[in-house]
Structure formats: structure tokens, C-alpha cells
């Protein structure tokens, strides 16, 4: 009798063990801090409408009730993944109209786009894109999973403000060639050359917490930083790591003014730049600096995400734990 009860007890324990949810995160406690300038190219999953143009006194795109930022995913019932697919659909179609399926706010919708023959050239009235490119800063590499994170914010199509839906992409080596300084009301930017022959990794995700993927080059594990939890972050002095010239990573002093733990935001850390050298060269936070790791003591606490436009010596950063958690999804 005791043996039967014991077996039942064991079974209950085993069942309880197997159904208990596992919330343990797999990212490493110590990670490699980035700071390198990177180039990036992301191919969108579908064709983004970036704008409209007039054809014979009409706007075919407007007439079809299309908006900037809509993503065309099918033409005449067939999937389209690139501009080449879109052109092929026009060439092989009836030359009069296209039956489009498109996404808007994650909802699929259908419409008919009338084509116009102007002097023997078929015109759609649409400006479209199937990829974006740019520069930013690498934030971290997890030496165990070989996952990386960069930018600390999403990549948007510049004309429509639409978030890119990743089909595939890559990050590359990039060399900073100059800085356009930030001024009050007008953020500056890094200028850089991208070396597409030197691939650092692939791009799997584009989220409000940054871009993420697999780092494919050799990882230098000599200089690891401990991952700081929200409770570990202190107001006061810290540093950012970024590149202002060539490929030279440097540390620059900042002062952390406020911190919050909003998981739905990439503006968790408000800081001001106190480093005279950085202020002299860049005037404050500039575009292309997004993703620069924020270091406090021996900890990596976050990454630069935004400039305060009317006060460019100030900026925002995202918590490093938010980026690491997103990298695992």
C-alpha cells in the first residue's frame, strides 16, 4: 500500500515538474560590449509603397485607396517578395490593371490598381521599395549564443515611417568618414563608408528594441561586461562606447539623469554628455550613434537610442536586459 502511494506521489511530482513554466532566460551574465560602427541592409518581406506620382492628370495609387507604408504581398493572386517580382507581374499581366493584396496595420486588404500606358511605357503611379540600408552601432554580442543586438530601436522606411518586416538582411563593417555636428533643433549624423565584403552577421529581427541576429565572425572575449539588472543602475557617471573617426572605438563620459523600467519603451535611460571631446566633435548625440553601449563601472547597462532634439547634448537609452530578452525571441 505504501509503495502504491509512493509511486503516486512520485508521479505527481514529475507531472508538476514537467508542466511548471520555465521563465529562466538563457542570455549570458557576461557579454561583449560593441561600439563598432556597422552598415546594414534589410530586405523587406513584401514591397513597401514609399510614395505616389502623377500620371496623365491622375494618381493611380490614390484612386486604388493605397497609402504610404502599405506593403504589397500579392499581385493577381501570386506572392511578390521583391521589386523584380512586381515588375515581372506587370510584364506578364494584362497591362491594364493589377489585383493587389497588401498589408496595412497587419491586416490584409485587396484593391485594383489601374495601369496607364504613357507613350508605350506602362506606369503604376507608385514609388516602391523592397529594401533599406543605413548605418548604426553594434551594442553587444553574447559569447555563448553568438546572438548580437544593435541600434536599440527599430529600422523604419524613411518616406512612410513604416517598420521594415525582415525577410533577410546583413550587417557589415563600416568606417566613419566624418561627423555632421548636432545643433539645437537639428540632429547631426555620422557619415560612413560600408564595406559589404566584410559581413559581421545576419539580421533576423527588427523590433522597437533594435535589430538582432547571429554574429558570424570570430568573437573577442577578452573584454566582457556584466549584464546589469534595472536595480543595479545608478544615477550619475557612466560612459558610452562609440566610433567618431575611422574604426577607432572610444569611451566618452556621460551623466545619467533618470532611469525607468518601462518594458514597452526604448527610452529607459535619460543621460547628458559631459565629455568635452565628444561635445566638440559631434555637438552631442548624432544619428548613427544608436546602439552605442552604455557602461557603468564593470557593467553594461544599456544602449543609446535617441537624441533630445532641442537639447542634443542629452539622449535616451534602452535597458540592456530589454535588448537581450528580445534577442532570444
mmCIF file of C-alpha atoms in Angstrom:
data_model
loop_
_atom_site.group_PDB
_atom_site.id
_atom_site.type_symbol
_atom_site.label_atom_id
_atom_site.label_comp_id
_atom_site.label_asym_id
_atom_site.label_seq_id
_atom_site.Cartn_x
_atom_site.Cartn_y
_atom_site.Cartn_z
ATOM 1 C CA UNK A 1 0.000 0.000 0.000
ATOM 2 C CA UNK A 2 2.801 2.377 0.938
ATOM 3 C CA UNK A 3 4.580 1.556 -2.342
ATOM 4 C CA UNK A 4 1.477 2.451 -4.387
ATOM 5 C CA UNK A 5 1.118 5.745 -2.530
ATOM 6 C CA UNK A 6 4.819 6.432 -3.019
ATOM 7 C CA UNK A 7 4.504 5.822 -6.781
ATOM 8 C CA UNK A 8 1.509 8.164 -6.926
ATOM 9 C CA UNK A 9 3.475 10.804 -5.023
ATOM 10 C CA UNK A 10 6.394 10.488 -7.433
ATOM 11 C CA UNK A 11 4.022 10.759 -10.412
ATOM 12 C CA UNK A 12 2.516 13.956 -9.016
ATOM 13 C CA UNK A 13 5.960 15.448 -8.513
ATOM 14 C CA UNK A 14 7.001 14.514 -12.045
ATOM 15 C CA UNK A 15 3.844 15.930 -13.595
ATOM 16 C CA UNK A 16 4.233 19.126 -11.588
ATOM 17 C CA UNK A 17 7.834 19.387 -12.712
ATOM 18 C CA UNK A 18 7.059 18.969 -16.391
ATOM 19 C CA UNK A 19 4.131 21.416 -16.502
ATOM 20 C CA UNK A 20 5.837 24.119 -14.478
ATOM 21 C CA UNK A 21 6.613 27.031 -16.837
ATOM 22 C CA UNK A 22 10.260 27.862 -17.266
ATOM 23 C CA UNK A 23 10.979 31.591 -17.112
ATOM 24 C CA UNK A 24 14.761 31.266 -16.890
ATOM 25 C CA UNK A 25 16.425 33.434 -19.509
ATOM 26 C CA UNK A 26 19.268 31.947 -21.496
ATOM 27 C CA UNK A 27 21.396 35.030 -22.143
ATOM 28 C CA UNK A 28 24.838 35.144 -20.597
ATOM 29 C CA UNK A 29 25.637 37.077 -17.422
ATOM 30 C CA UNK A 30 28.710 38.487 -19.139
ATOM 31 C CA UNK A 31 28.612 39.778 -22.733
ATOM 32 C CA UNK A 32 30.889 41.519 -25.198
ATOM 33 C CA UNK A 33 30.237 45.259 -25.455
ATOM 34 C CA UNK A 34 30.138 46.533 -29.034
ATOM 35 C CA UNK A 35 30.659 50.137 -30.087
ATOM 36 C CA UNK A 36 31.743 49.340 -33.647
ATOM 37 C CA UNK A 37 30.117 51.284 -36.441
ATOM 38 C CA UNK A 38 28.142 48.948 -38.707
ATOM 39 C CA UNK A 39 26.422 49.133 -42.057
ATOM 40 C CA UNK A 40 23.155 47.300 -42.515
ATOM 41 C CA UNK A 41 20.909 46.152 -45.309
ATOM 42 C CA UNK A 42 17.457 44.671 -44.742
ATOM 43 C CA UNK A 43 15.297 43.101 -47.423
ATOM 44 C CA UNK A 44 11.628 43.664 -46.667
ATOM 45 C CA UNK A 45 9.126 40.816 -46.753
ATOM 46 C CA UNK A 46 6.996 42.405 -49.474
ATOM 47 C CA UNK A 47 7.087 45.706 -51.358
ATOM 48 C CA UNK A 48 6.620 48.945 -49.427
ATOM 49 C CA UNK A 49 4.763 51.836 -51.044
ATOM 50 C CA UNK A 50 7.042 54.816 -50.389
ATOM 51 C CA UNK A 51 5.079 57.420 -52.352
ATOM 52 C CA UNK A 52 2.947 58.300 -55.370
ATOM 53 C CA UNK A 53 3.418 60.171 -58.631
ATOM 54 C CA UNK A 54 1.017 61.698 -61.116
ATOM 55 C CA UNK A 55 0.314 60.040 -64.476
ATOM 56 C CA UNK A 56 -1.857 61.799 -67.081
ATOM 57 C CA UNK A 57 -3.512 64.096 -64.544
ATOM 58 C CA UNK A 58 -4.379 61.242 -62.157
ATOM 59 C CA UNK A 59 -2.843 59.379 -59.238
ATOM 60 C CA UNK A 60 -3.464 55.643 -59.745
ATOM 61 C CA UNK A 61 -2.271 54.839 -56.211
ATOM 62 C CA UNK A 62 -4.703 57.254 -54.580
ATOM 63 C CA UNK A 63 -7.505 56.010 -56.828
ATOM 64 C CA UNK A 64 -6.801 52.476 -55.557
ATOM 65 C CA UNK A 65 -7.096 53.741 -51.932
ATOM 66 C CA UNK A 66 -3.469 52.868 -51.210
ATOM 67 C CA UNK A 67 -1.439 54.663 -48.531
ATOM 68 C CA UNK A 68 2.236 55.294 -47.967
ATOM 69 C CA UNK A 69 3.581 52.411 -45.897
ATOM 70 C CA UNK A 70 1.214 49.783 -47.313
ATOM 71 C CA UNK A 71 3.097 46.591 -48.176
ATOM 72 C CA UNK A 72 2.159 44.753 -51.365
ATOM 73 C CA UNK A 73 2.360 40.996 -50.803
ATOM 74 C CA UNK A 74 0.469 39.579 -53.791
ATOM 75 C CA UNK A 75 -0.220 40.601 -57.395
ATOM 76 C CA UNK A 76 -3.001 38.811 -59.268
ATOM 77 C CA UNK A 77 -3.025 36.180 -56.531
ATOM 78 C CA UNK A 78 0.712 35.401 -56.701
ATOM 79 C CA UNK A 79 3.204 36.197 -53.928
ATOM 80 C CA UNK A 80 5.636 39.033 -54.602
ATOM 81 C CA UNK A 81 8.778 39.374 -52.499
ATOM 82 C CA UNK A 82 10.801 41.909 -54.439
ATOM 83 C CA UNK A 83 10.589 44.711 -56.976
ATOM 84 C CA UNK A 84 11.757 42.225 -59.618
ATOM 85 C CA UNK A 85 8.703 40.087 -58.812
ATOM 86 C CA UNK A 86 6.485 43.179 -59.091
ATOM 87 C CA UNK A 87 7.918 44.150 -62.495
ATOM 88 C CA UNK A 88 7.532 40.581 -63.724
ATOM 89 C CA UNK A 89 3.863 40.634 -62.680
ATOM 90 C CA UNK A 90 3.316 43.795 -64.753
ATOM 91 C CA UNK A 91 5.145 42.396 -67.783
ATOM 92 C CA UNK A 92 3.235 39.109 -67.664
ATOM 93 C CA UNK A 93 -0.154 40.611 -66.811
ATOM 94 C CA UNK A 94 -2.901 42.202 -68.854
ATOM 95 C CA UNK A 95 -1.136 45.605 -68.945
ATOM 96 C CA UNK A 96 -4.409 47.228 -67.859
ATOM 97 C CA UNK A 97 -4.669 46.664 -64.109
ATOM 98 C CA UNK A 98 -3.254 44.696 -61.208
ATOM 99 C CA UNK A 99 -5.206 42.933 -58.486
ATOM 100 C CA UNK A 100 -3.204 43.748 -55.356
ATOM 101 C CA UNK A 101 -3.219 42.195 -51.900
ATOM 102 C CA UNK A 102 -1.495 44.429 -49.379
ATOM 103 C CA UNK A 103 -0.924 44.772 -45.644
ATOM 104 C CA UNK A 104 -1.897 47.795 -43.598
ATOM 105 C CA UNK A 105 -1.560 47.690 -39.792
ATOM 106 C CA UNK A 106 -1.113 43.887 -40.034
ATOM 107 C CA UNK A 107 -4.453 43.492 -41.858
ATOM 108 C CA UNK A 108 -4.612 42.075 -45.387
ATOM 109 C CA UNK A 109 -6.692 44.071 -47.890
ATOM 110 C CA UNK A 110 -7.406 43.893 -51.623
ATOM 111 C CA UNK A 111 -7.660 46.545 -54.319
ATOM 112 C CA UNK A 112 -7.290 47.079 -58.050
ATOM 113 C CA UNK A 113 -4.524 49.328 -59.362
ATOM 114 C CA UNK A 114 -5.149 50.724 -62.845
ATOM 115 C CA UNK A 115 -2.077 50.865 -65.073
ATOM 116 C CA UNK A 116 -1.514 53.727 -67.527
ATOM 117 C CA UNK A 117 0.266 53.395 -70.849
ATOM 118 C CA UNK A 118 2.180 56.621 -71.430
ATOM 119 C CA UNK A 119 3.997 56.690 -74.791
ATOM 120 C CA UNK A 120 4.413 52.913 -74.740
ATOM 121 C CA UNK A 121 5.605 52.780 -71.114
ATOM 122 C CA UNK A 122 3.393 51.091 -68.506
ATOM 123 C CA UNK A 123 3.240 53.255 -65.365
ATOM 124 C CA UNK A 124 1.846 52.389 -61.928
ATOM 125 C CA UNK A 125 1.992 55.791 -60.206
ATOM 126 C CA UNK A 126 3.782 54.136 -57.264
ATOM 127 C CA UNK A 127 7.221 54.624 -55.759
ATOM 128 C CA UNK A 128 8.136 51.303 -54.150
ATOM 129 C CA UNK A 129 10.967 49.814 -52.090
ATOM 130 C CA UNK A 130 11.908 46.283 -51.170
ATOM 131 C CA UNK A 131 14.982 47.015 -49.042
ATOM 132 C CA UNK A 132 16.588 49.643 -46.825
ATOM 133 C CA UNK A 133 20.188 50.337 -45.904
ATOM 134 C CA UNK A 134 21.913 52.528 -43.356
ATOM 135 C CA UNK A 135 24.429 52.672 -40.545
ATOM 136 C CA UNK A 136 24.323 52.316 -36.771
ATOM 137 C CA UNK A 137 26.274 50.910 -33.862
ATOM 138 C CA UNK A 138 26.706 47.352 -32.607
ATOM 139 C CA UNK A 139 25.586 47.056 -28.972
ATOM 140 C CA UNK A 140 26.545 43.580 -27.765
ATOM 141 C CA UNK A 141 27.493 40.032 -28.685
ATOM 142 C CA UNK A 142 26.538 37.143 -26.422
ATOM 143 C CA UNK A 143 29.667 34.933 -26.474
ATOM 144 C CA UNK A 144 27.697 31.759 -25.681
ATOM 145 C CA UNK A 145 24.700 32.049 -28.017
ATOM 146 C CA UNK A 146 26.548 34.189 -30.629
ATOM 147 C CA UNK A 147 23.484 36.415 -30.845
ATOM 148 C CA UNK A 148 24.043 40.147 -31.301
ATOM 149 C CA UNK A 149 21.941 43.271 -30.828
ATOM 150 C CA UNK A 150 22.330 46.696 -32.415
ATOM 151 C CA UNK A 151 20.669 50.151 -32.741
ATOM 152 C CA UNK A 152 18.340 49.823 -29.723
ATOM 153 C CA UNK A 153 15.366 50.912 -31.845
ATOM 154 C CA UNK A 154 13.503 49.787 -34.953
ATOM 155 C CA UNK A 155 14.501 50.390 -38.581
ATOM 156 C CA UNK A 156 11.855 52.370 -40.490
ATOM 157 C CA UNK A 157 11.330 53.081 -44.165
ATOM 158 C CA UNK A 158 12.217 56.775 -44.287
ATOM 159 C CA UNK A 159 9.422 58.086 -46.527
ATOM 160 C CA UNK A 160 6.464 56.343 -44.888
ATOM 161 C CA UNK A 161 7.778 55.679 -41.369
ATOM 162 C CA UNK A 162 6.794 52.016 -41.760
ATOM 163 C CA UNK A 163 8.700 49.433 -39.727
ATOM 164 C CA UNK A 164 10.625 47.074 -42.006
ATOM 165 C CA UNK A 165 9.341 43.490 -41.934
ATOM 166 C CA UNK A 166 12.527 41.430 -42.219
ATOM 167 C CA UNK A 167 12.785 38.829 -44.955
ATOM 168 C CA UNK A 168 16.554 38.675 -44.531
ATOM 169 C CA UNK A 169 19.485 41.020 -44.101
ATOM 170 C CA UNK A 170 23.094 41.506 -43.090
ATOM 171 C CA UNK A 171 25.322 43.773 -41.025
ATOM 172 C CA UNK A 172 28.706 44.841 -42.356
ATOM 173 C CA UNK A 173 31.951 46.506 -41.437
ATOM 174 C CA UNK A 174 31.687 50.298 -41.644
ATOM 175 C CA UNK A 175 34.236 53.108 -41.388
ATOM 176 C CA UNK A 176 33.285 56.569 -40.103
ATOM 177 C CA UNK A 177 34.479 59.251 -42.529
ATOM 178 C CA UNK A 178 33.115 62.370 -40.831
ATOM 179 C CA UNK A 179 30.611 63.866 -38.386
ATOM 180 C CA UNK A 180 27.906 66.424 -39.054
ATOM 181 C CA UNK A 181 27.512 68.090 -35.658
ATOM 182 C CA UNK A 182 24.200 68.254 -33.841
ATOM 183 C CA UNK A 183 22.708 71.646 -33.145
ATOM 184 C CA UNK A 184 19.656 72.636 -31.151
ATOM 185 C CA UNK A 185 16.622 71.534 -33.172
ATOM 186 C CA UNK A 186 18.702 69.749 -35.815
ATOM 187 C CA UNK A 187 20.352 66.386 -35.003
ATOM 188 C CA UNK A 188 23.646 65.677 -36.719
ATOM 189 C CA UNK A 189 24.833 62.384 -38.140
ATOM 190 C CA UNK A 190 27.795 60.135 -38.769
ATOM 191 C CA UNK A 191 28.990 59.757 -42.344
ATOM 192 C CA UNK A 192 30.444 56.360 -43.127
ATOM 193 C CA UNK A 193 31.638 54.016 -45.851
ATOM 194 C CA UNK A 194 30.210 50.489 -45.718
ATOM 195 C CA UNK A 195 32.359 47.517 -46.705
ATOM 196 C CA UNK A 196 29.837 44.936 -47.922
ATOM 197 C CA UNK A 197 32.643 42.411 -48.446
ATOM 198 C CA UNK A 198 33.093 42.107 -44.674
ATOM 199 C CA UNK A 199 29.929 40.615 -43.214
ATOM 200 C CA UNK A 200 29.566 40.622 -39.414
ATOM 201 C CA UNK A 201 26.281 38.756 -39.205
ATOM 202 C CA UNK A 202 22.748 38.215 -40.452
ATOM 203 C CA UNK A 203 19.580 40.081 -39.483
ATOM 204 C CA UNK A 204 16.657 38.017 -38.178
ATOM 205 C CA UNK A 205 14.553 40.583 -36.294
ATOM 206 C CA UNK A 206 13.640 44.257 -36.480
ATOM 207 C CA UNK A 207 11.845 45.435 -33.318
ATOM 208 C CA UNK A 208 11.402 48.558 -31.200
ATOM 209 C CA UNK A 209 14.319 47.219 -29.120
ATOM 210 C CA UNK A 210 16.709 47.037 -32.072
ATOM 211 C CA UNK A 211 17.867 44.637 -34.760
ATOM 212 C CA UNK A 212 19.039 41.155 -33.851
ATOM 213 C CA UNK A 213 20.632 38.143 -35.470
ATOM 214 C CA UNK A 214 23.587 35.778 -35.478
ATOM 215 C CA UNK A 215 27.127 37.136 -35.273
ATOM 216 C CA UNK A 216 29.191 35.144 -37.763
ATOM 217 C CA UNK A 217 32.749 36.363 -37.227
ATOM 218 C CA UNK A 218 35.248 35.391 -34.546
ATOM 219 C CA UNK A 219 34.340 36.829 -31.145
ATOM 220 C CA UNK A 220 36.962 38.516 -28.958
ATOM 221 C CA UNK A 221 36.094 37.541 -25.380
ATOM 222 C CA UNK A 222 38.924 39.454 -23.702
ATOM 223 C CA UNK A 223 36.781 42.360 -22.505
ATOM 224 C CA UNK A 224 33.487 41.112 -21.068
ATOM 225 C CA UNK A 225 30.998 43.239 -19.117
ATOM 226 C CA UNK A 226 28.484 42.023 -16.569
ATOM 227 C CA UNK A 227 24.835 42.450 -17.561
ATOM 228 C CA UNK A 228 23.231 44.964 -15.199
ATOM 229 C CA UNK A 229 19.686 44.483 -13.994
ATOM 230 C CA UNK A 230 17.490 47.555 -13.635
ATOM 231 C CA UNK A 231 18.144 47.657 -9.877
ATOM 232 C CA UNK A 232 21.908 47.827 -10.492
ATOM 233 C CA UNK A 233 21.777 51.099 -12.439
ATOM 234 C CA UNK A 234 22.732 54.248 -10.535
ATOM 235 C CA UNK A 235 22.245 57.906 -11.335
ATOM 236 C CA UNK A 236 25.483 59.712 -12.047
ATOM 237 C CA UNK A 237 28.587 59.000 -14.065
ATOM 238 C CA UNK A 238 28.788 56.403 -16.842
ATOM 239 C CA UNK A 239 30.321 56.049 -20.312
ATOM 240 C CA UNK A 240 29.278 55.282 -23.847
ATOM 241 C CA UNK A 241 31.413 53.413 -26.379
ATOM 242 C CA UNK A 242 31.223 54.602 -29.975
ATOM 243 C CA UNK A 243 33.260 55.471 -33.082
ATOM 244 C CA UNK A 244 33.722 59.061 -34.247
ATOM 245 C CA UNK A 245 36.604 58.536 -36.655
ATOM 246 C CA UNK A 246 37.640 55.557 -38.772
ATOM 247 C CA UNK A 247 37.186 52.322 -36.845
ATOM 248 C CA UNK A 248 38.514 53.542 -33.503
ATOM 249 C CA UNK A 249 36.214 52.744 -30.581
ATOM 250 C CA UNK A 250 36.482 55.217 -27.700
ATOM 251 C CA UNK A 251 34.801 55.773 -24.339
ATOM 252 C CA UNK A 252 33.076 59.087 -23.609
ATOM 253 C CA UNK A 253 31.775 60.378 -20.274
ATOM 254 C CA UNK A 254 28.059 60.855 -19.646
ATOM 255 C CA UNK A 255 25.870 61.598 -16.634
ATOM 256 C CA UNK A 256 22.715 59.524 -16.069
ATOM 257 C CA UNK A 257 19.822 61.760 -15.032
ATOM 258 C CA UNK A 258 16.785 59.436 -14.855
ATOM 259 C CA UNK A 259 16.002 55.719 -15.197
ATOM 260 C CA UNK A 260 12.718 53.868 -15.639
ATOM 261 C CA UNK A 261 11.781 50.212 -16.103
ATOM 262 C CA UNK A 262 9.124 50.526 -18.814
ATOM 263 C CA UNK A 263 9.436 47.304 -20.852
ATOM 264 C CA UNK A 264 7.457 48.803 -23.741
ATOM 265 C CA UNK A 265 9.830 51.726 -24.221
ATOM 266 C CA UNK A 266 13.319 52.218 -25.614
ATOM 267 C CA UNK A 267 13.710 55.452 -23.622
ATOM 268 C CA UNK A 268 14.565 53.993 -20.215
ATOM 269 C CA UNK A 269 17.741 55.968 -19.522
ATOM 270 C CA UNK A 270 17.944 59.756 -19.794
ATOM 271 C CA UNK A 271 21.544 60.985 -19.896
ATOM 272 C CA UNK A 272 23.611 64.041 -20.747
ATOM 273 C CA UNK A 273 27.024 64.051 -22.398
ATOM 274 C CA UNK A 274 29.704 65.577 -20.172
ATOM 275 C CA UNK A 275 32.715 64.663 -22.302
ATOM 276 C CA UNK A 276 34.228 67.825 -23.809
ATOM 277 C CA UNK A 277 35.860 65.888 -26.649
ATOM 278 C CA UNK A 278 32.564 64.313 -27.761
ATOM 279 C CA UNK A 279 30.710 67.629 -27.488
ATOM 280 C CA UNK A 280 33.407 69.366 -29.520
ATOM 281 C CA UNK A 281 33.419 66.731 -32.295
ATOM 282 C CA UNK A 282 29.723 65.870 -32.504
ATOM 283 C CA UNK A 283 27.809 68.564 -30.620
ATOM 284 C CA UNK A 284 26.022 65.825 -28.696
ATOM 285 C CA UNK A 285 24.167 62.684 -29.733
ATOM 286 C CA UNK A 286 24.095 62.177 -33.523
ATOM 287 C CA UNK A 287 22.345 59.786 -35.878
ATOM 288 C CA UNK A 288 24.398 56.622 -36.344
ATOM 289 C CA UNK A 289 25.254 56.604 -32.639
ATOM 290 C CA UNK A 290 22.159 54.499 -31.901
ATOM 291 C CA UNK A 291 23.208 51.235 -30.314
ATOM 292 C CA UNK A 292 26.344 52.590 -28.649
ATOM 293 C CA UNK A 293 26.686 50.592 -25.411
ATOM 294 C CA UNK A 294 26.300 52.405 -22.087
ATOM 295 C CA UNK A 295 28.782 51.260 -19.441
ATOM 296 C CA UNK A 296 28.717 51.923 -15.710
ATOM 297 C CA UNK A 297 31.680 50.566 -13.786
ATOM 298 C CA UNK A 298 32.145 46.939 -14.868
ATOM 299 C CA UNK A 299 28.526 46.646 -16.031
ATOM 300 C CA UNK A 300 26.835 47.127 -19.381
ATOM 301 C CA UNK A 301 23.533 48.804 -18.591
ATOM 302 C CA UNK A 302 22.008 49.823 -21.917
ATOM 303 C CA UNK A 303 22.425 51.383 -25.339
ATOM 304 C CA UNK A 304 21.919 54.837 -26.855
ATOM 305 C CA UNK A 305 18.646 55.113 -28.806
ATOM 306 C CA UNK A 306 17.533 58.727 -29.297
ATOM 307 C CA UNK A 307 18.702 62.317 -29.206
ATOM 308 C CA UNK A 308 16.742 65.034 -27.403
ATOM 309 C CA UNK A 309 16.263 67.229 -30.480
ATOM 310 C CA UNK A 310 16.070 70.592 -28.707
ATOM 311 C CA UNK A 311 18.927 69.711 -26.383
ATOM 312 C CA UNK A 312 21.273 67.394 -28.342
ATOM 313 C CA UNK A 313 23.775 67.059 -25.510
ATOM 314 C CA UNK A 314 21.085 64.854 -23.967
ATOM 315 C CA UNK A 315 19.879 61.476 -25.151
ATOM 316 C CA UNK A 316 17.934 58.375 -24.245
ATOM 317 C CA UNK A 317 18.958 54.764 -23.892
ATOM 318 C CA UNK A 318 17.265 51.379 -23.646
ATOM 319 C CA UNK A 319 17.953 48.843 -20.865
ATOM 320 C CA UNK A 320 20.393 46.129 -21.922
ATOM 321 C CA UNK A 321 18.130 43.464 -20.427
ATOM 322 C CA UNK A 322 15.329 44.505 -22.786
ATOM 323 C CA UNK A 323 17.606 44.008 -25.768
ATOM 324 C CA UNK A 324 18.890 40.666 -24.522
ATOM 325 C CA UNK A 325 15.385 39.377 -23.882
ATOM 326 C CA UNK A 326 14.295 40.426 -27.376
ATOM 327 C CA UNK A 327 17.344 38.770 -28.935
ATOM 328 C CA UNK A 328 16.182 35.433 -27.546
ATOM 329 C CA UNK A 329 12.663 35.628 -29.016
#
